[in-house]
Amino acid sequence: MVTPSRITLARKRRGLTLAELSQRAGVSLQSLSNYETGRTTPRPPTVRRIAESLDFPDRFFSGPEIDELPAEGISWRARTKTPPRVLDAARAAGTLAAQLYDWIDGRFRLPEPDVPSLGKPDPETAAEMVRTRWGLGNAPAPNMVHLLEAHGIRVFSLPPDSLEVDAFAVWRGSVPFVFLNIMKTVERSRFDAAHELGHLVMHGSGERGCTGPEAERQANEFASAFLMPAASVLGHMPAGARVDQILQGKRIWKVSAMALTYRMHDMGLLTDWQYRSTCAELSARGYKTDEPQGVKKRETSQVLTKVFRGLRSRGVRPADVADELGVTVEEMNKMLFGLTMTSMEGGGERSSSGRSKGVLTLVP
């Protein structure tokens, strides 16, 4: 038996219209429309043609109904002119990642969500409230992916074909999700993670809209304050700091040079003229689109690493998990921060003392 919603999801995941899939699979447009609406059911040979065209295993299409992530609740961090099909493909990828989460959640005890859904405090205050709740004080934020996971946020990576989407966040029932583009610099990925946290915190209650320029401005200001607390910046950065001082200072908070420059201007530590001059010099040095001599070690998932290591200890291979989900191993890997299965199944990340790092305990 074929599940109509799965045909739609797989098609969206590949960024195809019905007409494009019709041409690829050699199936009439009307037939495909009927299959997706459930009016008719494709025969096995037709299912195979559709599956091959979409690069999904046949078994994917016979699984239970899949509810896509709620479109109205997604806070997109994407380019202004990003085509709807690209957003649909990213949302479909997120839906598949949520299915992986469901599979994991049924076998491991994961951290409970600890994300306050605040009403209408200003972004600076909201960031301070979350920092206080999470016991961060004014210290630089640690690994952002680990931090979000430790507080119950399910974090996955976006596939390489979703490069036009920087990141997005969404509440799925009572569980918060964040999806990150890992093709950016580490500094910008950290800002994206903090930005999406801002959406979850400030826009999760529904008291104010989660999309649009105003919501993006609020999330940006939250991220800036969360990553660079005012007291910390005032304690380390002099007023009117030179570019070389900014390049040195950005290492404290592991943020981009442009982000620190903006934060200092916002706090009154740089005049309008100094801000414009600094931005121009940073741009000339290549800091507008890149982060020369930036952080090299990418922040990846600790939860997923521990999960797959635990599965391996019980003889469960990544291919077995993909098979149960009805997807290819390659498709599943795209959700996992570029972590190779070898590193997942080996010793994982280690601290300088040689002990495995981590604040999470997964109990099967």
mmCIF file of C-alpha atoms in Angstrom, residues 37-244:
data_model
loop_
_atom_site.group_PDB
_atom_site.id
_atom_site.type_symbol
_atom_site.label_atom_id
_atom_site.label_comp_id
_atom_site.label_asym_id
_atom_site.label_seq_id
_atom_site.Cartn_x
_atom_site.Cartn_y
_atom_site.Cartn_z
ATOM 1 C CA THR A 37 -4.173 13.063 -3.275
ATOM 2 C CA GLY A 38 -4.940 9.389 -2.670
ATOM 3 C CA ARG A 39 -7.601 9.181 -5.359
ATOM 4 C CA THR A 40 -5.763 6.265 -6.975
ATOM 5 C CA THR A 41 -2.875 4.004 -5.994
ATOM 6 C CA PRO A 42 0.129 3.343 -8.235
ATOM 7 C CA ARG A 43 1.015 -0.207 -9.191
ATOM 8 C CA PRO A 44 4.372 -1.631 -7.998
ATOM 9 C CA PRO A 45 6.197 -1.001 -11.325
ATOM 10 C CA THR A 46 5.049 2.630 -11.229
ATOM 11 C CA VAL A 47 6.175 2.979 -7.611
ATOM 12 C CA ARG A 48 9.602 1.725 -8.651
ATOM 13 C CA ARG A 49 9.840 4.329 -11.427
ATOM 14 C CA ILE A 50 8.838 7.101 -9.038
ATOM 15 C CA ALA A 51 11.275 5.841 -6.391
ATOM 16 C CA GLU A 52 14.161 5.702 -8.860
ATOM 17 C CA SER A 53 13.370 9.188 -10.129
ATOM 18 C CA LEU A 54 13.399 10.578 -6.575
ATOM 19 C CA ASP A 55 16.333 8.477 -5.310
ATOM 20 C CA PHE A 56 14.292 6.993 -2.480
ATOM 21 C CA PRO A 57 13.984 3.259 -1.697
ATOM 22 C CA ASP A 58 10.668 1.691 -2.711
ATOM 23 C CA ARG A 59 9.934 0.870 0.933
ATOM 24 C CA PHE A 60 9.829 4.567 1.849
ATOM 25 C CA PHE A 61 6.513 4.991 0.090
ATOM 26 C CA SER A 62 4.728 2.249 2.041
ATOM 27 C CA GLY A 63 5.477 3.652 5.506
ATOM 28 C CA PRO A 64 2.938 5.362 7.781
ATOM 29 C CA GLU A 65 1.625 8.871 7.178
ATOM 30 C CA ILE A 66 4.142 11.649 7.728
ATOM 31 C CA ASP A 67 3.097 15.046 9.010
ATOM 32 C CA GLU A 68 5.381 17.709 7.587
ATOM 33 C CA LEU A 69 6.885 20.277 9.928
ATOM 34 C CA PRO A 70 4.327 23.074 10.389
ATOM 35 C CA ALA A 71 5.017 25.645 7.664
ATOM 36 C CA GLU A 72 3.370 28.475 9.593
ATOM 37 C CA GLY A 73 5.680 27.968 12.577
ATOM 38 C CA ILE A 74 9.005 27.975 10.735
ATOM 39 C CA SER A 75 11.369 30.900 11.200
ATOM 40 C CA TRP A 76 13.298 30.934 7.942
ATOM 41 C CA ARG A 77 16.805 32.340 7.827
ATOM 42 C CA ALA A 78 17.111 32.369 4.056
ATOM 43 C CA ARG A 79 17.907 34.760 1.256
ATOM 44 C CA THR A 80 15.101 37.145 0.382
ATOM 45 C CA LYS A 81 14.600 35.733 -3.101
ATOM 46 C CA THR A 82 14.959 32.062 -2.195
ATOM 47 C CA PRO A 83 12.523 30.114 -4.435
ATOM 48 C CA PRO A 84 9.623 28.433 -2.610
ATOM 49 C CA ARG A 85 10.744 25.028 -3.907
ATOM 50 C CA VAL A 86 14.090 25.468 -2.101
ATOM 51 C CA LEU A 87 12.249 26.241 1.136
ATOM 52 C CA ASP A 88 9.969 23.246 0.546
ATOM 53 C CA ALA A 89 13.010 21.014 0.016
ATOM 54 C CA ALA A 90 14.599 22.254 3.257
ATOM 55 C CA ARG A 91 11.323 21.757 5.137
ATOM 56 C CA ALA A 92 11.060 18.230 3.725
ATOM 57 C CA ALA A 93 14.640 17.514 4.825
ATOM 58 C CA GLY A 94 13.710 18.786 8.288
ATOM 59 C CA THR A 95 10.677 16.498 8.314
ATOM 60 C CA LEU A 96 12.884 13.502 7.561
ATOM 61 C CA ALA A 97 15.247 14.555 10.351
ATOM 62 C CA ALA A 98 12.269 14.755 12.702
ATOM 63 C CA GLN A 99 11.431 11.156 11.762
ATOM 64 C CA LEU A 100 14.977 10.185 12.725
ATOM 65 C CA TYR A 101 14.480 12.011 16.022
ATOM 66 C CA ASP A 102 11.285 10.018 16.663
ATOM 67 C CA TRP A 103 13.192 6.802 16.013
ATOM 68 C CA ILE A 104 15.968 7.836 18.424
ATOM 69 C CA ASP A 105 13.523 9.107 21.047
ATOM 70 C CA GLY A 106 11.899 5.690 21.194
ATOM 71 C CA ARG A 107 15.215 4.076 22.141
ATOM 72 C CA PHE A 108 17.155 6.658 24.163
ATOM 73 C CA ARG A 109 16.385 9.053 26.967
ATOM 74 C CA LEU A 110 17.126 12.499 25.591
ATOM 75 C CA PRO A 111 17.374 15.781 27.521
ATOM 76 C CA GLU A 112 14.009 17.355 28.239
ATOM 77 C CA PRO A 113 13.385 20.693 26.510
ATOM 78 C CA ASP A 114 14.401 23.600 28.726
ATOM 79 C CA VAL A 115 13.659 26.540 26.449
ATOM 80 C CA PRO A 116 11.614 29.369 27.958
ATOM 81 C CA SER A 117 8.991 30.635 25.534
ATOM 82 C CA LEU A 118 9.066 34.276 26.542
ATOM 83 C CA GLY A 119 6.383 36.813 25.754
ATOM 84 C CA LYS A 120 7.564 40.245 24.697
ATOM 85 C CA PRO A 121 10.797 41.224 26.432
ATOM 86 C CA ASP A 122 13.280 43.123 24.276
ATOM 87 C CA PRO A 123 15.967 40.887 22.691
ATOM 88 C CA GLU A 124 18.736 42.037 25.053
ATOM 89 C CA THR A 125 16.631 41.190 28.106
ATOM 90 C CA ALA A 126 15.504 37.890 26.602
ATOM 91 C CA ALA A 127 19.127 36.874 25.988
ATOM 92 C CA GLU A 128 20.064 37.780 29.557
ATOM 93 C CA MET A 129 17.121 35.773 30.905
ATOM 94 C CA VAL A 130 18.126 32.643 28.984
ATOM 95 C CA ARG A 131 21.775 33.025 29.983
ATOM 96 C CA THR A 132 20.751 33.299 33.627
ATOM 97 C CA ARG A 133 18.432 30.306 33.389
ATOM 98 C CA TRP A 134 21.148 28.216 31.763
ATOM 99 C CA GLY A 135 23.836 29.311 34.232
ATOM 100 C CA LEU A 136 26.119 30.973 31.671
ATOM 101 C CA GLY A 137 26.645 34.240 33.506
ATOM 102 C CA ASN A 138 28.714 36.570 31.326
ATOM 103 C CA ALA A 139 31.123 33.898 30.117
ATOM 104 C CA PRO A 140 31.577 33.304 26.362
ATOM 105 C CA ALA A 141 29.069 30.783 25.048
ATOM 106 C CA PRO A 142 30.525 27.273 24.699
ATOM 107 C CA ASN A 143 29.945 24.975 21.703
ATOM 108 C CA MET A 144 26.525 26.187 20.548
ATOM 109 C CA VAL A 145 25.305 22.865 19.161
ATOM 110 C CA HIS A 146 26.196 21.103 22.414
ATOM 111 C CA LEU A 147 24.579 23.899 24.423
ATOM 112 C CA LEU A 148 21.296 23.713 22.514
ATOM 113 C CA GLU A 149 21.244 19.919 22.732
ATOM 114 C CA ALA A 150 21.958 19.990 26.468
ATOM 115 C CA HIS A 151 18.768 22.016 26.895
ATOM 116 C CA GLY A 152 16.589 19.688 24.879
ATOM 117 C CA ILE A 153 16.721 21.332 21.454
ATOM 118 C CA ARG A 154 17.002 18.752 18.675
ATOM 119 C CA VAL A 155 19.708 20.000 16.320
ATOM 120 C CA PHE A 156 20.309 18.622 12.830
ATOM 121 C CA SER A 157 22.204 19.801 9.769
ATOM 122 C CA LEU A 158 20.682 20.902 6.505
ATOM 123 C CA PRO A 159 21.731 19.029 3.348
ATOM 124 C CA PRO A 160 24.189 20.638 0.898
ATOM 125 C CA ASP A 161 21.383 21.175 -1.620
ATOM 126 C CA SER A 162 19.795 23.674 0.804
ATOM 127 C CA LEU A 163 22.664 26.167 0.702
ATOM 128 C CA GLU A 164 20.288 29.075 0.106
ATOM 129 C CA VAL A 165 18.786 28.435 3.549
ATOM 130 C CA ASP A 166 21.113 29.490 6.368
ATOM 131 C CA ALA A 167 19.076 27.862 9.118
ATOM 132 C CA PHE A 168 15.584 27.521 10.513
ATOM 133 C CA ALA A 169 13.853 26.732 13.781
ATOM 134 C CA VAL A 170 10.440 25.333 14.582
ATOM 135 C CA TRP A 171 8.431 24.000 17.493
ATOM 136 C CA ARG A 172 6.964 20.573 16.721
ATOM 137 C CA GLY A 173 4.438 20.211 19.486
ATOM 138 C CA SER A 174 6.427 20.720 22.668
ATOM 139 C CA VAL A 175 9.763 19.820 21.100
ATOM 140 C CA PRO A 176 12.029 22.545 19.631
ATOM 141 C CA PHE A 177 14.098 21.856 16.503
ATOM 142 C CA VAL A 178 16.951 23.795 14.924
ATOM 143 C CA PHE A 179 18.399 23.038 11.490
ATOM 144 C CA LEU A 180 21.775 24.531 10.562
ATOM 145 C CA ASN A 181 23.666 25.018 7.321
ATOM 146 C CA ILE A 182 27.163 23.641 7.963
ATOM 147 C CA MET A 183 28.743 25.017 4.799
ATOM 148 C CA LYS A 184 29.380 28.396 6.440
ATOM 149 C CA THR A 185 32.229 29.524 8.680
ATOM 150 C CA VAL A 186 32.147 28.271 12.260
ATOM 151 C CA GLU A 187 31.621 31.820 13.523
ATOM 152 C CA ARG A 188 28.592 32.375 11.309
ATOM 153 C CA SER A 189 27.147 28.973 12.177
ATOM 154 C CA ARG A 190 27.401 29.864 15.868
ATOM 155 C CA PHE A 191 25.528 33.095 15.181
ATOM 156 C CA ASP A 192 22.887 31.177 13.214
ATOM 157 C CA ALA A 193 22.408 28.783 16.144
ATOM 158 C CA ALA A 194 21.967 31.699 18.563
ATOM 159 C CA HIS A 195 19.655 33.433 16.073
ATOM 160 C CA GLU A 196 17.398 30.376 15.883
ATOM 161 C CA LEU A 197 17.422 30.090 19.672
ATOM 162 C CA GLY A 198 16.154 33.655 19.698
ATOM 163 C CA HIS A 199 13.245 32.681 17.459
ATOM 164 C CA LEU A 200 12.330 29.741 19.702
ATOM 165 C CA VAL A 201 12.463 31.907 22.806
ATOM 166 C CA MET A 202 10.844 35.109 21.571
ATOM 167 C CA HIS A 203 8.450 33.817 18.931
ATOM 168 C CA GLY A 204 7.500 30.400 20.273
ATOM 169 C CA SER A 205 4.624 31.671 22.408
ATOM 170 C CA GLY A 206 2.748 33.017 19.396
ATOM 171 C CA GLU A 207 2.447 36.467 20.977
ATOM 172 C CA ARG A 208 4.398 37.976 18.118
ATOM 173 C CA GLY A 209 5.048 36.861 14.557
ATOM 174 C CA CYS A 210 7.951 34.524 13.826
ATOM 175 C CA THR A 211 8.548 35.742 10.271
ATOM 176 C CA GLY A 212 9.293 39.026 8.550
ATOM 177 C CA PRO A 213 11.949 41.736 8.900
ATOM 178 C CA GLU A 214 10.994 42.668 12.464
ATOM 179 C CA ALA A 215 11.240 39.068 13.686
ATOM 180 C CA GLU A 216 14.619 38.704 11.967
ATOM 181 C CA ARG A 217 15.881 41.913 13.563
ATOM 182 C CA GLN A 218 14.789 40.687 16.992
ATOM 183 C CA ALA A 219 16.488 37.309 16.492
ATOM 184 C CA ASN A 220 19.689 39.010 15.303
ATOM 185 C CA GLU A 221 19.763 41.265 18.351
ATOM 186 C CA PHE A 222 19.104 38.289 20.624
ATOM 187 C CA ALA A 223 21.988 36.354 19.023
ATOM 188 C CA SER A 224 24.329 39.307 19.351
ATOM 189 C CA ALA A 225 23.500 39.774 23.036
ATOM 190 C CA PHE A 226 23.547 36.034 23.763
ATOM 191 C CA LEU A 227 26.968 35.452 22.201
ATOM 192 C CA MET A 228 28.515 38.756 23.313
ATOM 193 C CA PRO A 229 27.078 39.786 26.723
ATOM 194 C CA ALA A 230 27.351 43.516 27.288
ATOM 195 C CA ALA A 231 29.364 43.172 30.514
ATOM 196 C CA SER A 232 31.852 40.866 28.806
ATOM 197 C CA VAL A 233 32.304 43.155 25.799
ATOM 198 C CA LEU A 234 32.757 46.195 28.041
ATOM 199 C CA GLY A 235 35.342 44.288 30.053
ATOM 200 C CA HIS A 236 37.429 43.304 27.042
ATOM 201 C CA MET A 237 36.981 45.869 24.276
ATOM 202 C CA PRO A 238 38.052 49.527 24.450
ATOM 203 C CA ALA A 239 35.927 52.291 22.987
ATOM 204 C CA GLY A 240 37.038 53.143 19.453
ATOM 205 C CA ALA A 241 38.873 49.827 19.059
ATOM 206 C CA ARG A 242 41.065 49.471 15.977
ATOM 207 C CA VAL A 243 40.498 46.702 13.433
ATOM 208 C CA ASP A 244 43.399 44.638 14.751
#
